[in-house]
Structures are given as C-alpha cells and as structure tokens.
Amino acid sequence: MLDAVDAVLVRELQRDGRATFQALADRVGLSRTAVRARVQNLLETEVVRVVGIVHARVVGAEAIGHVAITVEGSAREVAAAVAERPAVSFTALTAGPHDLVAQVRTRDDAALAAEVDHMRAVPGVRSAEVFRSVATVRDTHAVVRELGDITLDDIDWRLLQELQRDGRAPYTRLAHIIGLSQAATRARVVRLMRSGVIQVTGLADPLALGASELGGFGLVVTGGLRRAAEAVAEQDGVRYLATGFGRYDIVGLAEAASRAELVAVLDAVRAVPGVTVRESWHHLDVVKESYAVELPEKPLNGS
C-alpha cells in the first residue's frame, strides 16, 4: 500500500498525466524536488504508468466488443492466447458464469466478427459470447467525450505515437523528435489534449491503491437506458460502463478495496431505479490491460 502522499500523487496523475511537478507539489504540500523524486519512484517501480490514450474515432477503433469466454482445460492458457491479439485491450480470468472476459477494439463490425472468430478457434475455447458496445458512458482510462474538430498532420501523428509510449515525455525530447521548438511542441500537445484527440493518464496498479477487488456486471434496464446508465456510472467504485446490444443492456466494471466493498458497489447499482443485475462475475487475475494502438501512417479522413 502507498502512503497518503503517494496515493494522492497517483490519483492526480490519473486525472492529468502531464501535470507539472510544481502543480503536484502544490497539491500535496511538499517541495518540487521531493515530489519529483516520489513520482520518478512511482514510475520506476511501475506503481503507475503514464500513457497517452488516443480517441477511438481518431484511430478507427470504434467497434468495441466485450467477449465472455468459457473454456475446456486451462483458462490461463486460453487467456494468454487471446491476449496476444493486438485488438484485445483487456483480458481477465474470472469466476462466475464465464471463465474469462476480454475487450476487443476494431475498426468496424466485420473486423470485430473476425476477431471473435479467431477467439473461437483458440484451442480450449468452448464458447464466446459478445456484447457489442454502442456508447461508453464512463471509462476512467480512455477519452469518452465528443471529439472536437481538428485536422492532424504528420507531426501530430508522431507526437501521438510518442505520447502512447510515454505520456510524461519531456517537451525537450518531444521537440527534438519532431524538429520543432519546445514552445511549438507544447502548443501542439496541449491542442491534441484539449480537443480530445488524446488523454494522458496514469494507469495505476490497483493493489497499490487498495483497490484489490475487481468485478464485472451485466445489467438489464426498464425505461430510459441512457438515464439509467448515467445513474449507474455515478456510483462510487464504477470504473467502466457501456451501453449496447447483446445479452445485457449495460456492461460495467467495478473496483473496491475488499470483497465486502465490492458487494456494496453492486448493491448501490441494484438500487438504481429500473436496473436489474442479470449477472456478475469476479475478476481473479488481469492478464492484459493495454490501450496502445497501432497508429496509421497518415491521418484518417475526417480526423
């Protein structure tokens, strides 16, 4: 577990991965030098990884599928094989109605179907059930707001590539890579973030923050779907929520410090008017969590 100061620093980096050391120092009441040392230690020990997450529409990965898989034999071996696919952003072993779950991000439904077919062909897979996400209501690790009007050039794409690798890359290094002044580089990065093209955030080790329990849930709704989804997303502990089509109306992910608190999160979800928890499952081990995508060499039309 982190001490109180490091916990605040991690939370601040989750909110703004490129927050300056001075801004962080002002937040926790320590010197800039002390905060710099603490942040470097958090990064070096991989308690937190600061990365840039590019908006799904920018990279043409708007078709999102949540796949629930049942297996014969070793679930871990199947999960490892599924996690190797670049389109798979999240994979976890679970206890509940399925043996593992995965999130797939592709350019369109045809590509999504092809990825699911690949999963079904993995030795040991008995079935793969898909929830097709239509709208992401909450995601602590991705850009969910509307994308502003912006035109991207080759320099912007290079910056996006570098920020995916290291969200806190210094402006001096970025400026050297793209061949512009530090001021011009900073202006471009700020523009990319403010327009919603990229979100720079900290991906934290849940155990370090005391969030040792993860659980998924599938909901069915009576009445207005969007209103119900927004009410669920407001509950403490709900980390991810999406509406769509399939066995459920809503799929979500909750995190908590203990199983008792995880139960409390699910109880709060059940208390939302018009919402029924059809299924829930416990995440035993996260095998993969990666939001990096292969960026096209040239901007997409309409970006």
PDB file of C-alpha atoms in Angstrom:
ATOM      1  CA  MET A   1       0.000   0.000   0.000  1.00  0.00           C
ATOM      2  CA  LEU A   2       1.100   3.555  -0.726  1.00  0.00           C
ATOM      3  CA  ASP A   3       1.427   6.243   1.894  1.00  0.00           C
ATOM      4  CA  ALA A   4      -1.074   9.106   1.797  1.00  0.00           C
ATOM      5  CA  VAL A   5       1.141  11.423  -0.268  1.00  0.00           C
ATOM      6  CA  ASP A   6       1.941   8.850  -2.959  1.00  0.00           C
ATOM      7  CA  ALA A   7      -1.730   7.872  -3.154  1.00  0.00           C
ATOM      8  CA  VAL A   8      -2.668  11.497  -3.876  1.00  0.00           C
ATOM      9  CA  LEU A   9       0.098  11.779  -6.485  1.00  0.00           C
ATOM     10  CA  VAL A  10      -1.164   8.674  -8.280  1.00  0.00           C
ATOM     11  CA  ARG A  11      -4.722   9.997  -8.284  1.00  0.00           C
ATOM     12  CA  GLU A  12      -3.514  13.339  -9.659  1.00  0.00           C
ATOM     13  CA  LEU A  13      -1.581  11.561 -12.427  1.00  0.00           C
ATOM     14  CA  GLN A  14      -4.712   9.591 -13.280  1.00  0.00           C
ATOM     15  CA  ARG A  15      -6.546  12.891 -13.630  1.00  0.00           C
ATOM     16  CA  ASP A  16      -3.767  14.625 -15.588  1.00  0.00           C
ATOM     17  CA  GLY A  17      -0.781  12.531 -16.607  1.00  0.00           C
ATOM     18  CA  ARG A  18       1.200  15.588 -17.690  1.00  0.00           C
ATOM     19  CA  ALA A  19       0.648  17.630 -14.529  1.00  0.00           C
ATOM     20  CA  THR A  20       3.828  19.555 -13.736  1.00  0.00           C
ATOM     21  CA  PHE A  21       5.931  18.684 -10.713  1.00  0.00           C
ATOM     22  CA  GLN A  22       5.157  22.132  -9.321  1.00  0.00           C
ATOM     23  CA  ALA A  23       1.405  21.593  -9.676  1.00  0.00           C
ATOM     24  CA  LEU A  24       1.744  18.222  -7.956  1.00  0.00           C
ATOM     25  CA  ALA A  25       3.887  19.783  -5.234  1.00  0.00           C
ATOM     26  CA  ASP A  26       1.256  22.439  -4.593  1.00  0.00           C
ATOM     27  CA  ARG A  27      -1.364  19.695  -4.335  1.00  0.00           C
ATOM     28  CA  VAL A  28       0.445  17.658  -1.664  1.00  0.00           C
ATOM     29  CA  GLY A  29       2.294  20.448   0.139  1.00  0.00           C
ATOM     30  CA  LEU A  30       5.848  19.219  -0.485  1.00  0.00           C
ATOM     31  CA  SER A  31       8.788  20.717  -2.352  1.00  0.00           C
ATOM     32  CA  ARG A  32       9.076  20.278  -6.108  1.00  0.00           C
ATOM     33  CA  THR A  33      12.272  18.262  -5.604  1.00  0.00           C
ATOM     34  CA  ALA A  34      10.618  15.874  -3.154  1.00  0.00           C
ATOM     35  CA  VAL A  35       7.629  15.371  -5.427  1.00  0.00           C
ATOM     36  CA  ARG A  36       9.845  14.773  -8.450  1.00  0.00           C
ATOM     37  CA  ALA A  37      11.679  12.011  -6.566  1.00  0.00           C
ATOM     38  CA  ARG A  38       8.409  10.424  -5.455  1.00  0.00           C
ATOM     39  CA  VAL A  39       6.901  10.477  -8.954  1.00  0.00           C
ATOM     40  CA  GLN A  40      10.052   9.008 -10.503  1.00  0.00           C
ATOM     41  CA  ASN A  41       9.965   6.212  -7.937  1.00  0.00           C
ATOM     42  CA  LEU A  42       6.299   5.508  -8.682  1.00  0.00           C
ATOM     43  CA  LEU A  43       7.105   5.296 -12.388  1.00  0.00           C
ATOM     44  CA  GLU A  44      10.259   3.203 -11.991  1.00  0.00           C
ATOM     45  CA  THR A  45       8.523   0.679  -9.729  1.00  0.00           C
ATOM     46  CA  GLU A  46       5.554   0.617 -12.150  1.00  0.00           C
ATOM     47  CA  VAL A  47       3.073   1.515  -9.452  1.00  0.00           C
ATOM     48  CA  VAL A  48       1.744   3.832 -12.148  1.00  0.00           C
ATOM     49  CA  ARG A  49       2.351   4.025 -15.896  1.00  0.00           C
ATOM     50  CA  VAL A  50       1.582   7.325 -17.603  1.00  0.00           C
ATOM     51  CA  VAL A  51       0.403   6.771 -21.157  1.00  0.00           C
ATOM     52  CA  GLY A  52      -1.461   8.589 -23.877  1.00  0.00           C
ATOM     53  CA  ILE A  53      -4.781   7.037 -24.903  1.00  0.00           C
ATOM     54  CA  VAL A  54      -5.896   8.103 -28.366  1.00  0.00           C
ATOM     55  CA  HIS A  55      -9.590   8.700 -29.050  1.00  0.00           C
ATOM     56  CA  ALA A  56     -11.195   5.649 -30.671  1.00  0.00           C
ATOM     57  CA  ARG A  57     -12.526   7.616 -33.650  1.00  0.00           C
ATOM     58  CA  VAL A  58      -9.097   9.017 -34.449  1.00  0.00           C
ATOM     59  CA  VAL A  59      -7.586   5.556 -34.863  1.00  0.00           C
ATOM     60  CA  GLY A  60     -10.671   3.978 -36.418  1.00  0.00           C
ATOM     61  CA  ALA A  61     -11.325   1.622 -33.486  1.00  0.00           C
ATOM     62  CA  GLU A  62     -14.928   2.459 -32.728  1.00  0.00           C
ATOM     63  CA  ALA A  63     -16.314  -1.084 -32.822  1.00  0.00           C
ATOM     64  CA  ILE A  64     -15.932  -2.357 -29.247  1.00  0.00           C
ATOM     65  CA  GLY A  65     -16.907  -5.846 -28.173  1.00  0.00           C
ATOM     66  CA  HIS A  66     -16.952  -7.356 -24.677  1.00  0.00           C
ATOM     67  CA  VAL A  67     -16.424 -11.090 -25.069  1.00  0.00           C
ATOM     68  CA  ALA A  68     -17.281 -13.628 -22.362  1.00  0.00           C
ATOM     69  CA  ILE A  69     -15.500 -16.948 -22.942  1.00  0.00           C
ATOM     70  CA  THR A  70     -15.985 -20.429 -21.483  1.00  0.00           C
ATOM     71  CA  VAL A  71     -13.197 -22.981 -21.878  1.00  0.00           C
ATOM     72  CA  GLU A  72     -12.225 -26.604 -21.558  1.00  0.00           C
ATOM     73  CA  GLY A  73      -8.900 -27.169 -19.854  1.00  0.00           C
ATOM     74  CA  SER A  74      -6.631 -24.319 -18.801  1.00  0.00           C
ATOM     75  CA  ALA A  75      -8.334 -20.940 -18.739  1.00  0.00           C
ATOM     76  CA  ARG A  76      -4.960 -19.239 -18.230  1.00  0.00           C
ATOM     77  CA  GLU A  77      -3.553 -20.727 -21.422  1.00  0.00           C
ATOM     78  CA  VAL A  78      -6.589 -19.574 -23.367  1.00  0.00           C
ATOM     79  CA  ALA A  79      -6.375 -16.104 -21.808  1.00  0.00           C
ATOM     80  CA  ALA A  80      -2.697 -15.838 -22.776  1.00  0.00           C
ATOM     81  CA  ALA A  81      -3.514 -16.754 -26.381  1.00  0.00           C
ATOM     82  CA  VAL A  82      -6.400 -14.261 -26.514  1.00  0.00           C
ATOM     83  CA  ALA A  83      -4.233 -11.511 -25.002  1.00  0.00           C
ATOM     84  CA  GLU A  84      -1.690 -11.854 -27.837  1.00  0.00           C
ATOM     85  CA  ARG A  85      -4.129 -10.271 -30.291  1.00  0.00           C
ATOM     86  CA  PRO A  86      -3.306  -6.549 -30.803  1.00  0.00           C
ATOM     87  CA  ALA A  87      -7.030  -5.724 -30.977  1.00  0.00           C
ATOM     88  CA  VAL A  88      -7.565  -7.097 -27.455  1.00  0.00           C
ATOM     89  CA  SER A  89      -7.171  -4.274 -24.922  1.00  0.00           C
ATOM     90  CA  PHE A  90      -8.230  -6.114 -21.769  1.00  0.00           C
ATOM     91  CA  THR A  91      -8.282  -9.753 -20.665  1.00  0.00           C
ATOM     92  CA  ALA A  92      -9.056 -11.197 -17.229  1.00  0.00           C
ATOM     93  CA  LEU A  93      -9.638 -14.586 -15.680  1.00  0.00           C
ATOM     94  CA  THR A  94     -12.981 -14.637 -13.911  1.00  0.00           C
ATOM     95  CA  ALA A  95     -15.130 -16.599 -11.504  1.00  0.00           C
ATOM     96  CA  GLY A  96     -18.817 -16.652 -12.352  1.00  0.00           C
ATOM     97  CA  PRO A  97     -20.825 -17.576 -15.427  1.00  0.00           C
ATOM     98  CA  HIS A  98     -17.724 -17.459 -17.672  1.00  0.00           C
ATOM     99  CA  ASP A  99     -14.050 -18.403 -17.359  1.00  0.00           C
ATOM    100  CA  LEU A 100     -12.545 -15.238 -18.810  1.00  0.00           C
ATOM    101  CA  VAL A 101     -13.561 -11.936 -20.344  1.00  0.00           C
ATOM    102  CA  ALA A 102     -11.913  -9.794 -22.993  1.00  0.00           C
ATOM    103  CA  GLN A 103     -12.441  -6.387 -24.554  1.00  0.00           C
ATOM    104  CA  VAL A 104     -11.814  -6.042 -28.294  1.00  0.00           C
ATOM    105  CA  ARG A 105     -11.456  -2.757 -30.196  1.00  0.00           C
ATOM    106  CA  THR A 106     -11.649  -2.837 -34.001  1.00  0.00           C
ATOM    107  CA  ARG A 107     -12.383  -0.512 -36.905  1.00  0.00           C
ATOM    108  CA  ASP A 108     -15.838  -1.960 -37.732  1.00  0.00           C
ATOM    109  CA  ASP A 109     -18.227  -4.826 -37.042  1.00  0.00           C
ATOM    110  CA  ALA A 110     -16.720  -7.011 -39.773  1.00  0.00           C
ATOM    111  CA  ALA A 111     -13.301  -6.750 -38.122  1.00  0.00           C
ATOM    112  CA  LEU A 112     -14.895  -7.372 -34.718  1.00  0.00           C
ATOM    113  CA  ALA A 113     -16.564 -10.535 -36.021  1.00  0.00           C
ATOM    114  CA  ALA A 114     -13.222 -11.711 -37.411  1.00  0.00           C
ATOM    115  CA  GLU A 115     -11.539 -11.194 -34.035  1.00  0.00           C
ATOM    116  CA  VAL A 116     -14.267 -13.154 -32.250  1.00  0.00           C
ATOM    117  CA  ASP A 117     -13.918 -15.951 -34.808  1.00  0.00           C
ATOM    118  CA  HIS A 118     -10.205 -16.037 -34.034  1.00  0.00           C
ATOM    119  CA  MET A 119     -11.023 -16.399 -30.328  1.00  0.00           C
ATOM    120  CA  ARG A 120     -13.423 -19.238 -31.044  1.00  0.00           C
ATOM    121  CA  ALA A 121     -10.626 -21.006 -32.937  1.00  0.00           C
ATOM    122  CA  VAL A 122      -8.235 -20.882 -29.946  1.00  0.00           C
ATOM    123  CA  PRO A 123      -7.737 -24.433 -28.604  1.00  0.00           C
ATOM    124  CA  GLY A 124      -9.798 -24.931 -25.461  1.00  0.00           C
ATOM    125  CA  VAL A 125     -12.472 -22.312 -26.223  1.00  0.00           C
ATOM    126  CA  ARG A 126     -15.976 -23.752 -25.869  1.00  0.00           C
ATOM    127  CA  SER A 127     -17.972 -20.597 -26.472  1.00  0.00           C
ATOM    128  CA  ALA A 128     -17.530 -16.847 -26.940  1.00  0.00           C
ATOM    129  CA  GLU A 129     -20.494 -14.576 -26.246  1.00  0.00           C
ATOM    130  CA  VAL A 130     -20.325 -10.978 -27.462  1.00  0.00           C
ATOM    131  CA  PHE A 131     -21.792  -7.765 -26.067  1.00  0.00           C
ATOM    132  CA  ARG A 132     -21.491  -5.080 -28.750  1.00  0.00           C
ATOM    133  CA  SER A 133     -20.834  -1.743 -27.076  1.00  0.00           C
ATOM    134  CA  VAL A 134     -22.599   1.224 -28.647  1.00  0.00           C
ATOM    135  CA  ALA A 135     -21.807   4.059 -26.218  1.00  0.00           C
ATOM    136  CA  THR A 136     -19.183   4.312 -23.484  1.00  0.00           C
ATOM    137  CA  VAL A 137     -20.724   6.183 -20.563  1.00  0.00           C
ATOM    138  CA  ARG A 138     -17.763   6.004 -18.181  1.00  0.00           C
ATOM    139  CA  ASP A 139     -14.159   4.935 -18.621  1.00  0.00           C
ATOM    140  CA  THR A 140     -11.511   6.121 -16.190  1.00  0.00           C
ATOM    141  CA  HIS A 141      -8.782   5.172 -18.684  1.00  0.00           C
ATOM    142  CA  ALA A 142      -9.994   6.495 -22.003  1.00  0.00           C
ATOM    143  CA  VAL A 143     -11.410   9.521 -23.753  1.00  0.00           C
ATOM    144  CA  VAL A 144     -15.202   9.303 -23.758  1.00  0.00           C
ATOM    145  CA  ARG A 145     -16.174  12.878 -24.643  1.00  0.00           C
ATOM    146  CA  GLU A 146     -17.026  14.037 -28.143  1.00  0.00           C
ATOM    147  CA  LEU A 147     -14.075  14.654 -30.432  1.00  0.00           C
ATOM    148  CA  GLY A 148     -13.577  18.290 -31.399  1.00  0.00           C
ATOM    149  CA  ASP A 149     -12.980  19.438 -34.967  1.00  0.00           C
ATOM    150  CA  ILE A 150      -9.281  19.049 -35.657  1.00  0.00           C
ATOM    151  CA  THR A 151      -7.023  18.280 -38.609  1.00  0.00           C
ATOM    152  CA  LEU A 152      -3.957  16.149 -37.924  1.00  0.00           C
ATOM    153  CA  ASP A 153      -0.702  16.326 -39.859  1.00  0.00           C
ATOM    154  CA  ASP A 154       2.327  14.005 -39.844  1.00  0.00           C
ATOM    155  CA  ILE A 155       3.894  15.822 -36.887  1.00  0.00           C
ATOM    156  CA  ASP A 156       0.735  15.339 -34.817  1.00  0.00           C
ATOM    157  CA  TRP A 157       0.740  11.614 -35.557  1.00  0.00           C
ATOM    158  CA  ARG A 158       4.379  11.357 -34.467  1.00  0.00           C
ATOM    159  CA  LEU A 159       3.511  13.110 -31.206  1.00  0.00           C
ATOM    160  CA  LEU A 160       0.629  10.706 -30.627  1.00  0.00           C
ATOM    161  CA  GLN A 161       2.977   7.759 -31.131  1.00  0.00           C
ATOM    162  CA  GLU A 162       5.467   9.120 -28.611  1.00  0.00           C
ATOM    163  CA  LEU A 163       2.808  10.001 -26.032  1.00  0.00           C
ATOM    164  CA  GLN A 164       1.370   6.492 -26.273  1.00  0.00           C
ATOM    165  CA  ARG A 165       4.794   5.159 -25.279  1.00  0.00           C
ATOM    166  CA  ASP A 166       5.482   7.738 -22.563  1.00  0.00           C
ATOM    167  CA  GLY A 167       2.753  10.147 -21.552  1.00  0.00           C
ATOM    168  CA  ARG A 168       5.195  12.246 -19.483  1.00  0.00           C
ATOM    169  CA  ALA A 169       7.845  12.539 -22.184  1.00  0.00           C
ATOM    170  CA  PRO A 170       9.546  15.945 -21.646  1.00  0.00           C
ATOM    171  CA  TYR A 171       8.793  18.666 -24.168  1.00  0.00           C
ATOM    172  CA  THR A 172      12.526  18.941 -24.813  1.00  0.00           C
ATOM    173  CA  ARG A 173      12.658  15.323 -26.007  1.00  0.00           C
ATOM    174  CA  LEU A 174       9.442  15.601 -27.997  1.00  0.00           C
ATOM    175  CA  ALA A 175      10.707  18.801 -29.641  1.00  0.00           C
ATOM    176  CA  HIS A 176      13.932  17.040 -30.657  1.00  0.00           C
ATOM    177  CA  ILE A 177      11.986  14.137 -32.170  1.00  0.00           C
ATOM    178  CA  ILE A 178       9.618  16.244 -34.284  1.00  0.00           C
ATOM    179  CA  GLY A 179      12.073  19.030 -35.125  1.00  0.00           C
ATOM    180  CA  LEU A 180      10.128  21.977 -33.696  1.00  0.00           C
ATOM    181  CA  SER A 181      10.814  24.425 -30.901  1.00  0.00           C
ATOM    182  CA  GLN A 182       9.846  23.466 -27.361  1.00  0.00           C
ATOM    183  CA  ALA A 183       7.124  26.145 -27.328  1.00  0.00           C
ATOM    184  CA  ALA A 184       5.643  24.938 -30.634  1.00  0.00           C
ATOM    185  CA  THR A 185       5.758  21.353 -29.423  1.00  0.00           C
ATOM    186  CA  ARG A 186       3.991  22.217 -26.191  1.00  0.00           C
ATOM    187  CA  ALA A 187       1.292  24.096 -28.122  1.00  0.00           C
ATOM    188  CA  ARG A 188       0.643  21.035 -30.289  1.00  0.00           C
ATOM    189  CA  VAL A 189       0.440  18.651 -27.339  1.00  0.00           C
ATOM    190  CA  VAL A 190      -1.958  20.963 -25.485  1.00  0.00           C
ATOM    191  CA  ARG A 191      -4.093  21.226 -28.639  1.00  0.00           C
ATOM    192  CA  LEU A 192      -4.248  17.453 -29.014  1.00  0.00           C
ATOM    193  CA  MET A 193      -5.310  17.018 -25.389  1.00  0.00           C
ATOM    194  CA  ARG A 194      -7.844  19.862 -25.266  1.00  0.00           C
ATOM    195  CA  SER A 195      -9.537  18.731 -28.473  1.00  0.00           C
ATOM    196  CA  GLY A 196      -9.983  15.223 -27.082  1.00  0.00           C
ATOM    197  CA  VAL A 197      -7.669  13.520 -29.582  1.00  0.00           C
ATOM    198  CA  ILE A 198      -5.591  12.072 -26.745  1.00  0.00           C
ATOM    199  CA  GLN A 199      -5.932  11.726 -22.989  1.00  0.00           C
ATOM    200  CA  VAL A 200      -2.744  11.403 -20.967  1.00  0.00           C
ATOM    201  CA  THR A 201      -3.461   9.458 -17.815  1.00  0.00           C
ATOM    202  CA  GLY A 202      -1.874   7.250 -15.208  1.00  0.00           C
ATOM    203  CA  LEU A 203      -2.620   3.521 -15.286  1.00  0.00           C
ATOM    204  CA  ALA A 204      -2.181   2.526 -11.657  1.00  0.00           C
ATOM    205  CA  ASP A 205      -1.618  -0.840 -10.037  1.00  0.00           C
ATOM    206  CA  PRO A 206      -4.970  -1.378  -8.270  1.00  0.00           C
ATOM    207  CA  LEU A 207      -3.294  -3.180  -5.368  1.00  0.00           C
ATOM    208  CA  ALA A 208      -1.121  -0.151  -4.657  1.00  0.00           C
ATOM    209  CA  LEU A 209      -4.237   1.994  -4.297  1.00  0.00           C
ATOM    210  CA  GLY A 210      -6.015  -0.541  -2.148  1.00  0.00           C
ATOM    211  CA  ALA A 211      -8.436  -1.490  -4.935  1.00  0.00           C
ATOM    212  CA  SER A 212      -7.643  -5.184  -4.763  1.00  0.00           C
ATOM    213  CA  GLU A 213     -11.046  -6.389  -5.962  1.00  0.00           C
ATOM    214  CA  LEU A 214     -12.464  -6.083  -9.475  1.00  0.00           C
ATOM    215  CA  GLY A 215     -15.859  -7.283 -10.592  1.00  0.00           C
ATOM    216  CA  GLY A 216     -17.879  -7.118 -13.780  1.00  0.00           C
ATOM    217  CA  PHE A 217     -21.631  -6.911 -14.162  1.00  0.00           C
ATOM    218  CA  GLY A 218     -24.277  -7.136 -16.865  1.00  0.00           C
ATOM    219  CA  LEU A 219     -27.473  -5.135 -16.396  1.00  0.00           C
ATOM    220  CA  VAL A 220     -30.910  -5.099 -17.974  1.00  0.00           C
ATOM    221  CA  VAL A 221     -32.979  -1.938 -17.858  1.00  0.00           C
ATOM    222  CA  THR A 222     -36.629  -0.997 -17.892  1.00  0.00           C
ATOM    223  CA  GLY A 223     -37.343   2.545 -19.009  1.00  0.00           C
ATOM    224  CA  GLY A 224     -34.802   5.011 -20.377  1.00  0.00           C
ATOM    225  CA  LEU A 225     -31.450   3.327 -20.992  1.00  0.00           C
ATOM    226  CA  ARG A 226     -29.234   6.406 -21.086  1.00  0.00           C
ATOM    227  CA  ARG A 227     -30.669   7.860 -17.896  1.00  0.00           C
ATOM    228  CA  ALA A 228     -30.207   4.559 -16.067  1.00  0.00           C
ATOM    229  CA  ALA A 229     -26.658   4.177 -17.387  1.00  0.00           C
ATOM    230  CA  GLU A 230     -25.676   7.666 -16.247  1.00  0.00           C
ATOM    231  CA  ALA A 231     -27.107   6.972 -12.788  1.00  0.00           C
ATOM    232  CA  VAL A 232     -25.117   3.735 -12.521  1.00  0.00           C
ATOM    233  CA  ALA A 233     -21.948   5.462 -13.756  1.00  0.00           C
ATOM    234  CA  GLU A 234     -22.219   7.971 -10.906  1.00  0.00           C
ATOM    235  CA  GLN A 235     -21.921   5.256  -8.248  1.00  0.00           C
ATOM    236  CA  ASP A 236     -18.652   5.167  -6.330  1.00  0.00           C
ATOM    237  CA  GLY A 237     -16.486   2.279  -7.469  1.00  0.00           C
ATOM    238  CA  VAL A 238     -17.834   2.032 -11.029  1.00  0.00           C
ATOM    239  CA  ARG A 239     -14.761   2.232 -13.235  1.00  0.00           C
ATOM    240  CA  TYR A 240     -16.207   1.408 -16.657  1.00  0.00           C
ATOM    241  CA  LEU A 241     -19.709   1.403 -18.111  1.00  0.00           C
ATOM    242  CA  ALA A 242     -21.049   0.919 -21.631  1.00  0.00           C
ATOM    243  CA  THR A 243     -24.464   0.528 -23.213  1.00  0.00           C
ATOM    244  CA  GLY A 244     -25.059  -1.717 -26.187  1.00  0.00           C
ATOM    245  CA  PHE A 245     -26.671  -4.841 -27.608  1.00  0.00           C
ATOM    246  CA  GLY A 246     -26.480  -8.461 -26.575  1.00  0.00           C
ATOM    247  CA  ARG A 247     -27.443 -10.405 -23.506  1.00  0.00           C
ATOM    248  CA  TYR A 248     -27.457  -7.198 -21.448  1.00  0.00           C
ATOM    249  CA  ASP A 249     -28.329  -3.553 -21.954  1.00  0.00           C
ATOM    250  CA  ILE A 250     -25.292  -2.373 -19.944  1.00  0.00           C
ATOM    251  CA  VAL A 251     -21.903  -3.870 -19.134  1.00  0.00           C
ATOM    252  CA  GLY A 252     -19.758  -2.449 -16.341  1.00  0.00           C
ATOM    253  CA  LEU A 253     -16.642  -2.922 -14.251  1.00  0.00           C
ATOM    254  CA  ALA A 254     -16.372  -2.073 -10.544  1.00  0.00           C
ATOM    255  CA  GLU A 255     -13.350  -1.829  -8.255  1.00  0.00           C
ATOM    256  CA  ALA A 256     -13.118  -1.854  -4.469  1.00  0.00           C
ATOM    257  CA  ALA A 257     -10.686  -2.340  -1.604  1.00  0.00           C
ATOM    258  CA  SER A 258     -12.350  -5.532  -0.378  1.00  0.00           C
ATOM    259  CA  ARG A 259     -14.968  -8.073  -1.366  1.00  0.00           C
ATOM    260  CA  ALA A 260     -17.362  -6.542   1.144  1.00  0.00           C
ATOM    261  CA  GLU A 261     -16.947  -3.143  -0.528  1.00  0.00           C
ATOM    262  CA  LEU A 262     -17.362  -4.736  -3.961  1.00  0.00           C
ATOM    263  CA  VAL A 263     -20.668  -6.181  -2.778  1.00  0.00           C
ATOM    264  CA  ALA A 264     -21.619  -2.682  -1.592  1.00  0.00           C
ATOM    265  CA  VAL A 265     -20.904  -1.267  -5.071  1.00  0.00           C
ATOM    266  CA  LEU A 266     -23.145  -3.886  -6.668  1.00  0.00           C
ATOM    267  CA  ASP A 267     -25.855  -3.176  -4.080  1.00  0.00           C
ATOM    268  CA  ALA A 268     -25.681   0.511  -5.000  1.00  0.00           C
ATOM    269  CA  VAL A 269     -26.065  -0.423  -8.667  1.00  0.00           C
ATOM    270  CA  ARG A 270     -29.080  -2.602  -7.837  1.00  0.00           C
ATOM    271  CA  ALA A 271     -30.652   0.344  -6.035  1.00  0.00           C
ATOM    272  CA  VAL A 272     -30.764   2.434  -9.234  1.00  0.00           C
ATOM    273  CA  PRO A 273     -34.406   2.598 -10.399  1.00  0.00           C
ATOM    274  CA  GLY A 274     -35.143   0.424 -13.432  1.00  0.00           C
ATOM    275  CA  VAL A 275     -31.878  -1.541 -13.189  1.00  0.00           C
ATOM    276  CA  THR A 276     -31.537  -5.296 -12.638  1.00  0.00           C
ATOM    277  CA  VAL A 277     -28.205  -7.092 -12.264  1.00  0.00           C
ATOM    278  CA  ARG A 278     -28.630 -10.085 -14.560  1.00  0.00           C
ATOM    279  CA  GLU A 279     -25.117 -11.451 -13.998  1.00  0.00           C
ATOM    280  CA  SER A 280     -21.985 -10.507 -12.100  1.00  0.00           C
ATOM    281  CA  TRP A 281     -18.504 -12.006 -12.071  1.00  0.00           C
ATOM    282  CA  HIS A 282     -15.317 -11.685 -10.052  1.00  0.00           C
ATOM    283  CA  HIS A 283     -12.017 -10.818 -11.760  1.00  0.00           C
ATOM    284  CA  LEU A 284      -9.434 -13.252 -10.424  1.00  0.00           C
ATOM    285  CA  ASP A 285      -6.435 -12.026 -12.429  1.00  0.00           C
ATOM    286  CA  VAL A 286      -5.967  -9.316 -15.056  1.00  0.00           C
ATOM    287  CA  VAL A 287      -3.872 -10.867 -17.823  1.00  0.00           C
ATOM    288  CA  LYS A 288      -3.696  -7.820 -20.099  1.00  0.00           C
ATOM    289  CA  GLU A 289      -4.598  -4.150 -19.906  1.00  0.00           C
ATOM    290  CA  SER A 290      -3.241  -2.032 -22.733  1.00  0.00           C
ATOM    291  CA  TYR A 291      -4.694   0.974 -24.522  1.00  0.00           C
ATOM    292  CA  ALA A 292      -1.892   1.463 -27.044  1.00  0.00           C
ATOM    293  CA  VAL A 293      -2.931   1.065 -30.672  1.00  0.00           C
ATOM    294  CA  GLU A 294      -1.033   0.941 -33.925  1.00  0.00           C
ATOM    295  CA  LEU A 295      -1.444   4.380 -35.426  1.00  0.00           C
ATOM    296  CA  PRO A 296      -1.863   4.801 -39.186  1.00  0.00           C
ATOM    297  CA  GLU A 297       0.984   6.429 -41.067  1.00  0.00           C
ATOM    298  CA  LYS A 298      -1.348   9.077 -42.433  1.00  0.00           C
ATOM    299  CA  PRO A 299      -4.332  10.809 -40.831  1.00  0.00           C
ATOM    300  CA  LEU A 300      -7.720   9.200 -41.393  1.00  0.00           C
ATOM    301  CA  ASN A 301     -10.268  11.071 -43.485  1.00  0.00           C
ATOM    302  CA  GLY A 302     -12.370  13.300 -41.294  1.00  0.00           C
ATOM    303  CA  SER A 303      -9.840  13.418 -38.417  1.00  0.00           C
TER     304      SER A 303
END
